[in-house]
Structures are given as C-alpha cells and as structure tokens.
Coordinates of C-alpha atoms and ligand atoms in Angstrom, one line a residue:
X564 CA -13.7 -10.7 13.7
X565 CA -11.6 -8.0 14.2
X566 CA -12.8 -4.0 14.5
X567 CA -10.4 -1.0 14.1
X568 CA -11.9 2.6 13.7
X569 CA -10.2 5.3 12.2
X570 CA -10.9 8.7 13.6
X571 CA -9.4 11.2 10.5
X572 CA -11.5 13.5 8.2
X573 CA -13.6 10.5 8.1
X574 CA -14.6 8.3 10.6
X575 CA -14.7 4.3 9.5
X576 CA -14.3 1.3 10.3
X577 CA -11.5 -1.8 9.1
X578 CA -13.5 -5.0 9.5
X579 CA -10.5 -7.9 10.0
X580 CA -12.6 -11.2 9.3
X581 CA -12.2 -15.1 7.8
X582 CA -15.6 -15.2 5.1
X583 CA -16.3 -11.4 5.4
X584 CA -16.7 -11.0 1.5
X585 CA -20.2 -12.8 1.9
X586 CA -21.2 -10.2 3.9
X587 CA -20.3 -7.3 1.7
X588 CA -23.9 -6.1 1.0
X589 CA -24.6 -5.9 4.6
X590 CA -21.9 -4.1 6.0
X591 CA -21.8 -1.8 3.1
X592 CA -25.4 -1.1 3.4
X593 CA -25.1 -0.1 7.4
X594 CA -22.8 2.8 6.0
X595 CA -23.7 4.2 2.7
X596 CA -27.2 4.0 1.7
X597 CA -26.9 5.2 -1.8
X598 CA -29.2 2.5 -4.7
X599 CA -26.5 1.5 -7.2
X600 CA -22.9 -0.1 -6.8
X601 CA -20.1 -0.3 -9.3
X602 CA -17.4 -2.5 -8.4
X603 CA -13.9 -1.9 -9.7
X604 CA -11.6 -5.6 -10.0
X605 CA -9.0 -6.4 -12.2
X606 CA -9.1 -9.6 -14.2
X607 CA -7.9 -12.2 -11.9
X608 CA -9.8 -10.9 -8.6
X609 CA -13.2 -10.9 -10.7
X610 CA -12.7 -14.2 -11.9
X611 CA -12.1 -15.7 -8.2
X612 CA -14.4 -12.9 -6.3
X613 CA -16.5 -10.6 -8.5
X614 CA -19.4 -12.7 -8.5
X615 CA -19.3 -13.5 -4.6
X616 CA -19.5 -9.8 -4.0
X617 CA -21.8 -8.7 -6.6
X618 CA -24.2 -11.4 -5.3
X619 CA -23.8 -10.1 -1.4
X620 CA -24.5 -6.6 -2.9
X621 CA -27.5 -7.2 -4.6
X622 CA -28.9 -9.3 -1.9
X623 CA -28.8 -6.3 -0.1
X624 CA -30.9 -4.3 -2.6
X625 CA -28.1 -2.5 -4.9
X626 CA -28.7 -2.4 -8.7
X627 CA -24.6 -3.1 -9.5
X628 CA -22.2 -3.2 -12.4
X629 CA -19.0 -3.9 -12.7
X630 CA -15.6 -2.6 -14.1
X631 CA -12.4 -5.0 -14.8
X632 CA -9.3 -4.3 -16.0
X633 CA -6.3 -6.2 -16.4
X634 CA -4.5 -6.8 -13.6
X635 CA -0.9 -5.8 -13.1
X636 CA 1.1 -2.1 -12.1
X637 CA 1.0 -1.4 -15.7
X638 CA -2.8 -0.6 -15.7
X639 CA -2.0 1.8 -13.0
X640 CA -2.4 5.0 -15.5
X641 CA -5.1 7.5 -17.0
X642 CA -6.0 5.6 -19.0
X643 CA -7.4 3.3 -16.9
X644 CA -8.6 5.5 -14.8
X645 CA -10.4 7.8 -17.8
X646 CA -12.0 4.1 -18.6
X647 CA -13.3 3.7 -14.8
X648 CA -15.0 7.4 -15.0
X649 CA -16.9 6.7 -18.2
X650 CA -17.9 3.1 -16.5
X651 CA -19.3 5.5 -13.6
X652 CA -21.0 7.8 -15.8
X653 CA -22.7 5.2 -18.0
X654 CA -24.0 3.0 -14.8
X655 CA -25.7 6.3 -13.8
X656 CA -23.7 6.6 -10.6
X657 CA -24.7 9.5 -8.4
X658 CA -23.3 11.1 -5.2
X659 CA -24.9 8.9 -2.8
X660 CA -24.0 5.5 -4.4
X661 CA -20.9 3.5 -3.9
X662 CA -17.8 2.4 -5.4
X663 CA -16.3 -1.0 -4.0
X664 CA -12.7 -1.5 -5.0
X665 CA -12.1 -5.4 -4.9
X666 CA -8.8 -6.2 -5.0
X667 CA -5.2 -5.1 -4.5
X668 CA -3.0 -1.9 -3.9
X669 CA -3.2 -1.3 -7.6
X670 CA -7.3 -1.9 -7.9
X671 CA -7.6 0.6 -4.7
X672 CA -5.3 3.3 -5.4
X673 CA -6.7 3.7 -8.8
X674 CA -10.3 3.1 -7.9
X675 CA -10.3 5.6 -4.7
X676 CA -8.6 8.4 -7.0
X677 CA -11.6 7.7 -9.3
X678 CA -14.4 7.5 -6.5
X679 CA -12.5 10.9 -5.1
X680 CA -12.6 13.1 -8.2
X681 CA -15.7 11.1 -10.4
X682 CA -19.0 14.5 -9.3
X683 CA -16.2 15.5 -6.9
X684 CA -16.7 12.5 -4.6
X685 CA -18.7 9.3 -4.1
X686 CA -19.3 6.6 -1.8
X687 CA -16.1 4.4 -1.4
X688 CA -15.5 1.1 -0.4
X689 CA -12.2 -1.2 -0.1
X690 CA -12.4 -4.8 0.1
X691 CA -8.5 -5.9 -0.2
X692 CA -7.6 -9.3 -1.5
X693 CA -3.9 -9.2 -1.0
X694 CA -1.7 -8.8 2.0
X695 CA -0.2 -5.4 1.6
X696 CA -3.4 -3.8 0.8
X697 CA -5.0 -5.3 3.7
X698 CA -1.9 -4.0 6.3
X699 CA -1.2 -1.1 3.7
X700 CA -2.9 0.7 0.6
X701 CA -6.5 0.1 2.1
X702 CA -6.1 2.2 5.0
X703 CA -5.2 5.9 5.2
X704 CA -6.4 7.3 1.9
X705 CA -3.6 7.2 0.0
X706 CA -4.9 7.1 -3.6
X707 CA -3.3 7.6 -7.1
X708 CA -2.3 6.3 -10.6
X709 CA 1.5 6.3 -12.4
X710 CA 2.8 8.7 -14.6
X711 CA 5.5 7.9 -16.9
X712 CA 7.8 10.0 -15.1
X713 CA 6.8 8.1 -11.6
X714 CA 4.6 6.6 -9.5
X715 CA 1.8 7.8 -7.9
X716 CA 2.5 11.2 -9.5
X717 CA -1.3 12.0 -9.7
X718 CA -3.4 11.6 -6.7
X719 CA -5.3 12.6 -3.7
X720 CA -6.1 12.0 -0.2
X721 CA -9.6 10.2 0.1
X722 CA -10.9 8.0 3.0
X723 CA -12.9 5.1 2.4
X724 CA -16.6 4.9 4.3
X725 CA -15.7 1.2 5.4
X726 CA -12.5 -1.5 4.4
X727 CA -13.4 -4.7 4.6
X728 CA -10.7 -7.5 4.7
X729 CA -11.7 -11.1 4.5
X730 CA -8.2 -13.0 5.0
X731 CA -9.8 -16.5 4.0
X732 CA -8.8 -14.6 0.3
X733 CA -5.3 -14.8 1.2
X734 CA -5.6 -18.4 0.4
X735 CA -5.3 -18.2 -3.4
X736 CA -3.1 -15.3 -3.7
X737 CA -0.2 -16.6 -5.5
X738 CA 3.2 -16.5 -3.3
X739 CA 5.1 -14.0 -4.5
X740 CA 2.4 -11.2 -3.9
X741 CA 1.9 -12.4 -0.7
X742 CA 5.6 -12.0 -0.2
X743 CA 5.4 -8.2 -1.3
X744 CA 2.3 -8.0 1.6
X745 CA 5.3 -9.2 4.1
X746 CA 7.9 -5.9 2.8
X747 CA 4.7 -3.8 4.4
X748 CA 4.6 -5.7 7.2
X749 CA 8.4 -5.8 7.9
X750 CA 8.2 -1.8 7.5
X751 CA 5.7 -1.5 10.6
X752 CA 7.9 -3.2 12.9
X753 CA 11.1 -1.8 11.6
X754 CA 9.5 1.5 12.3
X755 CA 7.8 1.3 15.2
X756 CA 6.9 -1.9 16.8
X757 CA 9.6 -4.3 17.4
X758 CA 7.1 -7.0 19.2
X759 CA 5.7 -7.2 15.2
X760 CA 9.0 -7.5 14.0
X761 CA 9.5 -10.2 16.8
X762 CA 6.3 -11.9 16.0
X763 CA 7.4 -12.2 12.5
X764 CA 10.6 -14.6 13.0
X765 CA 7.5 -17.4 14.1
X766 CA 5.4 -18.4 10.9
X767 CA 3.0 -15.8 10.2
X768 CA -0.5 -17.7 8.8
X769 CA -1.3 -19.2 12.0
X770 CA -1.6 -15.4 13.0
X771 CA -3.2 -14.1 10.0
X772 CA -5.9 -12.2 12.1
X773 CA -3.6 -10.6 14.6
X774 CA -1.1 -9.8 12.5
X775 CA -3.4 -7.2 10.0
X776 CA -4.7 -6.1 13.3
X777 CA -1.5 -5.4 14.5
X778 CA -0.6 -3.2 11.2
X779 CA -3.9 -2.0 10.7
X780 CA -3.8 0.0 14.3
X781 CA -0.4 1.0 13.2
X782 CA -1.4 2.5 10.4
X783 CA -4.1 3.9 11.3
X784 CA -2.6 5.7 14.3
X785 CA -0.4 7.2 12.2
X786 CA -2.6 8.5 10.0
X787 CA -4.5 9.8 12.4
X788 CA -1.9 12.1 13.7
X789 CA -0.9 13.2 10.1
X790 CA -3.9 12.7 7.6
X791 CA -1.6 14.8 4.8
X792 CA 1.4 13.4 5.2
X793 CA 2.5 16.7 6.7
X794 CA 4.9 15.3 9.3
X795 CA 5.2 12.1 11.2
X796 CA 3.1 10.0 7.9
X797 CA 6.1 10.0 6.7
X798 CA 7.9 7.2 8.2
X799 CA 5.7 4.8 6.2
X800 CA 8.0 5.3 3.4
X801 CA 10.8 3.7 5.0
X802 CA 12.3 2.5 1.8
X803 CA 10.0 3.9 -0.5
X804 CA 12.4 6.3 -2.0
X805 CA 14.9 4.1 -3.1
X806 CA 11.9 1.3 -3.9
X807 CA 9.8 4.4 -6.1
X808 CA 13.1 4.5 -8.1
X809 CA 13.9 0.5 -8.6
X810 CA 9.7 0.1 -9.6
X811 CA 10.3 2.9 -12.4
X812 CA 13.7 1.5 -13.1
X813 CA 13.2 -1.8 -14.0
X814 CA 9.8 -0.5 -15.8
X815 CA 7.1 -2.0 -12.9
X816 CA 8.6 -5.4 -13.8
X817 CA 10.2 -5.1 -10.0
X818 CA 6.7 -5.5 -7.7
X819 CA 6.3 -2.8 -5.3
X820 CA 7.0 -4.7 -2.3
X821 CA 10.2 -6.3 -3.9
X822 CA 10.9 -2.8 -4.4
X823 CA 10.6 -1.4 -0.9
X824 CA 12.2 -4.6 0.3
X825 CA 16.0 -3.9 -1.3
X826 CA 14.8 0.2 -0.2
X827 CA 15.4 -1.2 3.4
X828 CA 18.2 -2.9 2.9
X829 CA 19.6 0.0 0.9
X830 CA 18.7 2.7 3.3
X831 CA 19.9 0.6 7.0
X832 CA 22.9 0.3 5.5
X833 CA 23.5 3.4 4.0
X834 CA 22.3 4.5 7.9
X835 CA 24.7 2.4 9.8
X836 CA 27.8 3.5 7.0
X837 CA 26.6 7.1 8.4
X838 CA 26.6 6.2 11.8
X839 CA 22.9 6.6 12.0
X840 CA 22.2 3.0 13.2
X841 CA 23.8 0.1 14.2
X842 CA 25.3 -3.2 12.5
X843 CA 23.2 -5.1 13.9
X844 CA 20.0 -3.2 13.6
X845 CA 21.0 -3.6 9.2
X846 CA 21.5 -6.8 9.9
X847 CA 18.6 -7.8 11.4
X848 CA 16.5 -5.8 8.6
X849 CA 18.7 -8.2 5.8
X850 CA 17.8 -11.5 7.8
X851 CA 14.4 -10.9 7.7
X852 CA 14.1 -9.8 4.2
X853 CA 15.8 -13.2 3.4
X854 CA 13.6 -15.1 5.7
X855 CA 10.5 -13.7 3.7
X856 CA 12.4 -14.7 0.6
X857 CA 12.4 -11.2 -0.7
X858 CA 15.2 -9.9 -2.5
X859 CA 18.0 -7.0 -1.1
X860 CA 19.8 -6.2 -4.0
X861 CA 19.3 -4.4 -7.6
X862 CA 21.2 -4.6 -11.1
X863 CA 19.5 -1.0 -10.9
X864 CA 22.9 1.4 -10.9
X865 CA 22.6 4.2 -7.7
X866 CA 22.7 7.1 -10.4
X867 CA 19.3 5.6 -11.9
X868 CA 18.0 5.5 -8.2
X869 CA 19.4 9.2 -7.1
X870 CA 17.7 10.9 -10.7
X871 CA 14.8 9.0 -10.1
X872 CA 14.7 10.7 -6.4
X873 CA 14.3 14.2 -8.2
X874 CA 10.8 13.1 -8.7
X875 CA 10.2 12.0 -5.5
X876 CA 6.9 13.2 -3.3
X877 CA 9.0 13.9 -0.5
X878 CA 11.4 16.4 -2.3
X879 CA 11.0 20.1 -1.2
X880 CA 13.3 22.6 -3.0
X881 CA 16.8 21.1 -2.8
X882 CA 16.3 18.7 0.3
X883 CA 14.3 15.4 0.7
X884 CA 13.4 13.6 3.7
X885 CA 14.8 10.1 4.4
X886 CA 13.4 8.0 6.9
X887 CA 16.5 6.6 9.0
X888 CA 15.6 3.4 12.0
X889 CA 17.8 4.4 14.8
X890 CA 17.1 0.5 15.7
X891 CA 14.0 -1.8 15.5
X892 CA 10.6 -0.2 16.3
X893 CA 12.5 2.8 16.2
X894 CA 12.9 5.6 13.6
X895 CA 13.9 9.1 13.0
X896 CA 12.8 11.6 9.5
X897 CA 15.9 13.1 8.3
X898 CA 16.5 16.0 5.8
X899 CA 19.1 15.5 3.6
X900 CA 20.4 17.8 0.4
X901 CA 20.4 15.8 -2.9
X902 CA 24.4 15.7 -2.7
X903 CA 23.9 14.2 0.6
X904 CA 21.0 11.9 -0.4
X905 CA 23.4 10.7 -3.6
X906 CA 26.0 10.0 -1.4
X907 CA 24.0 7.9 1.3
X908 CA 22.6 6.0 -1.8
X909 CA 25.8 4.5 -3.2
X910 CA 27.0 3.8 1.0
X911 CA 23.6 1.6 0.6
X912 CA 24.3 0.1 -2.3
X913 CA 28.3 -0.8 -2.4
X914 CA 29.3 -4.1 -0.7
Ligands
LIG910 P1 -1.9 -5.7 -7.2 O1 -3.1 -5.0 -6.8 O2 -1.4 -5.6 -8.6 O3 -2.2 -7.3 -6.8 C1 -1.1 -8.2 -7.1 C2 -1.6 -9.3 -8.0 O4 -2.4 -10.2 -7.2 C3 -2.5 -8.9 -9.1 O5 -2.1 -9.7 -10.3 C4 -3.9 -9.4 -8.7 O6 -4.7 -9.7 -9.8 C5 -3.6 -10.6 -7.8 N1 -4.6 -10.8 -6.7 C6 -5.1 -9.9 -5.9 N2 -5.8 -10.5 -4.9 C7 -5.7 -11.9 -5.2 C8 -6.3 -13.0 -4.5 N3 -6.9 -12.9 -3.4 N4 -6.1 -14.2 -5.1 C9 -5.4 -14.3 -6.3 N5 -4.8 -13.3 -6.9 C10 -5.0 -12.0 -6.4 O7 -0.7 -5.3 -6.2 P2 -0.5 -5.1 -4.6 O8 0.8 -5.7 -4.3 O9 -1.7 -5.5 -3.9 O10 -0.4 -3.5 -4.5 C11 0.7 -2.8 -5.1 C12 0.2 -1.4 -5.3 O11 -0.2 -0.8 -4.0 C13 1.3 -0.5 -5.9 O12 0.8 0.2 -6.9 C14 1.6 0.5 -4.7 O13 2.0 1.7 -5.2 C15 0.3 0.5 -4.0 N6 0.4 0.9 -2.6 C16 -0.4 1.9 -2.1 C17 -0.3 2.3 -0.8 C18 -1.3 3.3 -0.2 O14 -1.1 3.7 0.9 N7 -2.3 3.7 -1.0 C19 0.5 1.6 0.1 C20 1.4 0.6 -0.4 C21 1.3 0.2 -1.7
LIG911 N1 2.0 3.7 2.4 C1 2.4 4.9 3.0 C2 1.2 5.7 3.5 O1 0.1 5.3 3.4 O2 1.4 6.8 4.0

C-alpha cells in the first residue's frame, strides 16, 4: 500500500491499495469518529460495491444508509443533489458523521458539494472506483454539479478527511471509462512530468500502484501550492477549456475524458501553429492519445467551442487563461483576449 498526505486547509491522507474497500470501516473510523454513515453510489457501483463497504462500515460500529442514483454525467445536477440533501436529512445526519462517496468523478463531485454545504459541512470521504477519480477528481477538493449552461457551474472547494483508492476495482470498470482515467493521466505528464509521460508508452496495469502514486503526488503538490485555484492550479486544465465546451456540446454524450483528450490535441496544436511549442512536442501529445485509443477530433464546429468558452471558470473580464506545454513535463498559463482565444481555437482545430 501506498500513503500520500496532503498538507492544504486540511490535512489527509490518499490510501493507494489492492483490497482496501474491505477496510473502509477501519480506516474511516481512525479519522472521523462521528455514529452514522450515508454512502452516496450510483447504480452500477452499488450493485458491484455498495454492500462490501456498507458491511466494512458497520463492522466498525456505524449505523449507515445509503443513497443511489443513476449513474451517468447527466445526474450531475440539483436535482440530484437536492435528492442527496433530503437523504442526509432523513438518515439524521449530524456534523460529526460521515459521508462516503463510492464511486466516480461524477458520484464525488456531486457528493463532496453536498457533504460541503449539507449544516454547512460534514464528515467526507472518497473511495474512487474509476481511474480518473483515483489520479483526478478525488484529490484536491474540487467539487460541483452541472448547470445547463455548463459544467461544474455550481461548486465549492472542500477537502475530504481521507480518499481511499482500492485499484483491485479497476478490474470491472468497463474499458472505455478506464480510457477517460488515461486523458488525466496523459495531462500530468504533458504538464509536468515527462518520466509519467515516458512510463506511459510501456503497458500501464502492471504499474497500476505506481502509476496513481505518481499522479496522486502530482496533484496533490499542486494543490498544495494553490488550494483556490488562484495561480499555478491552473495548469490542470490543460484541455479542459476546449473539453468543458465539446462535454456541453455534444450534450454529456462526449465523456469527460474523451473530452479533455481532443482539448489536448486541440490546444498543442493550436500552440505549435502560434509558435508556442514544437511539432514534435503536438505530435507526441496525438500519438499518445491514439495509443490510449482515445479520440483527437470533434464534429463539434470551433464557434460552438469559442461561445461555449464565455462560460468558462477561467474567464476574467475579457481575457481567459490557456494553459500552453512549451514541451513534455513542461507548461506555461497564458492570458489570451477572447479574439485571441477564437483565433487559437480554429489554428487547433483546422487540418
Ligand atoms: P463517472 O463517475 O460517471 O463513472 C463512469 C462510469 O463508470 C459510470 O457509469 C459508473 O457507474 C461506472 N463505474 C465507476 N466505477 C466502476 C467500477 N469500478 N466498475 C464498474 N463500473 C464503474 O465518471 P468519471 O469518468 O469517473 O468522472 C467524470 C466526472 O469527474 C466529470 O463530471 C468531471 O467533471 C469530473 N472531474 C472532476 C475533477 C475534480 O477535480 N473534482 C477532475 C476531473 C474530472
Ligand atoms: N482537475 C483539475 C483540478 O483539480 O484542479
């Protein structure tokens, strides 16, 4: 087992482990020490893992409950989330006692926004069943649900007490979700570590263990630099503008890290057409988004992609920050006006 520790607003712990889900109740119990736990799954993950973790939790003395949705982007809303609050209130949840989040991005994102505002702030607990939320959404505190204008529109900063990834779940998560865990992980080393982005040419489940370790530390580094996405945070968007845009565009039916994929591809080539990077640095990006079998181009037009930017996080006033790799493991944030960001968008997307 692996150990990372976070040091941000909050101090905790990212448990990387093969059969850690049987030992939920334990490790939960060493950090929060409130009675009652509600876990928060969708459909698919309860059916393969609710009862595992439920049974771990109430071996080690919690009263629980649990909450499931159905599973897929499009539960990501307020509605949803209105339904997880009322599941809170009714199981008599207090202050001290916990929410666990079992699942994906989408189950911890939407769970941690509702363990962060449900009596202004409970216990919180992610235990990631997919790829990118074990190297991604797990760690940091991003949390949030869709609007329909965009994603993530409503949501706040809040820091688990403990995230515990068991990677034996990896086993049964069908392929193309793991392939959108493997756009995070391609992100990480395109921004700043090119030994993962070497790593990554050899097959990567014989180094399961390693490589969430490896993302894990550079997340959390990151984020412990820039809690508030303030300043350097930012590079983990690396393709997340363009990617925001194709998810809304193609109404969720585009995953995430499909999404973010083509935003890579879209944005190192729009760099190198700018003279911000070289060929070969694009190229490179493109090979390995083929060699994870994830996709580098949109039927999505660049004027869908450049209005969708007006709604974009990382818009201030009339400028928004792009995140440009000078070359692999290596990146710079740039400011560009919208005229500017419009233009680098159709460079990126033109043959
Ligand atoms: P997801 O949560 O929808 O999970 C994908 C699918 O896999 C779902 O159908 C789920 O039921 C199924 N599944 C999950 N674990 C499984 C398992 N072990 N076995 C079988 N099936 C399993 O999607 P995701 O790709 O995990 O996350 C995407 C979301 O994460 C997006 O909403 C994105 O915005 C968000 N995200 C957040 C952050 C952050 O920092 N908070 C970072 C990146 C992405
Ligand atoms: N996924 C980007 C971040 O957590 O900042």
């Amino acid at each position: 087992m692996r150990s990372v520790t976070i040091n941000a607003s909050k101090t905790y712990d990212i448990l990387i482990g093969d059969g850690l889900l049987s030992q939920a109740g334990e490790k939960i119990a060493a950090v929060c020490k409130g009675e009652s736990a509600l876990i928060v799954t969708d459909d698919a993950v309860n059916a393969l893992y609710g009862s595992a973790v439920e049974q771990s939790l109430q071996k080690a003395g919690y009263k629980t409950d649990r909450f499931v949705f159905q599973n897929g982007e499009q539960s990501k809303n307020l509605e949803t989330y209105t339904s997880i609050l009322s599941a809170l209130a009714k199981t008599n949840i207090s202050r001290s006692d916990v929410l666990v989040a079992l699942g994906g991005g989408v189950t911890g994102d939407m769970a941690g926004f509702a363990a962060a505002t449900y009596l202004r702030g409970i216990r919180f607990v992610q235990i990631p069943t997919t790829l990118l939320a074990m190297v991604d959404s797990s760690v940091g505190g991003k949390t949030a649900v869709d609007l329909p204008s965009g994603k993530n529109q409503v949501g706040v900063f809040y820091q688990p007490d403990i995230v515990l990834c068991d990677y034996s779940t990896l086993k049964t998560l069908p392929e193309e979700f793991f392939t959108d865990g493997c756009a995070e992980v391609i992100k990480h080393g395109v921004i700043l570590s090119a030994e993962l982005f070497d790593l990554l040419k050899k097959p990567i489940l014989p180094q399961m263990e390693d490589i969430i370790a490896r993302n894990v530390t550079i997340k959390s580094d990151i984020v412990m630099q820039d809690e508030r996405e303030t300043g350097i945070r930012q590079i983990l968007n690396f393709g997340h503008t363009i990617g925001h845009g194709i998810e809304k565009h193609s109404n969720y039916r585009i995953s995430h890290g499909k999404a973010v994929a083509i935003g890579m591809v879209v944005a190192s080539r729009g760099a190198w057409r700018m003279g911000l990077c070289s060929e070969d640095c694009h190229t490179e990006i493109v090979d390995m988004v083929k060699q994870y079998r994830l996709p580098d181009k949109t039927d999505i037009t660049p004027e869908q992609l450049i209005s969708a930017a007006f709604f974009d996080k990382k818009r201030s006033g009339k400028n928004i920050s792009l995140i440009i790799p000078e070359k692999i493991g290596k990146c710079v944030i740039k400011s560009f006006s919208m005229d500017e960001l419009a233009a680098f968008i159709k460079m990126g997307m033109s043959k």
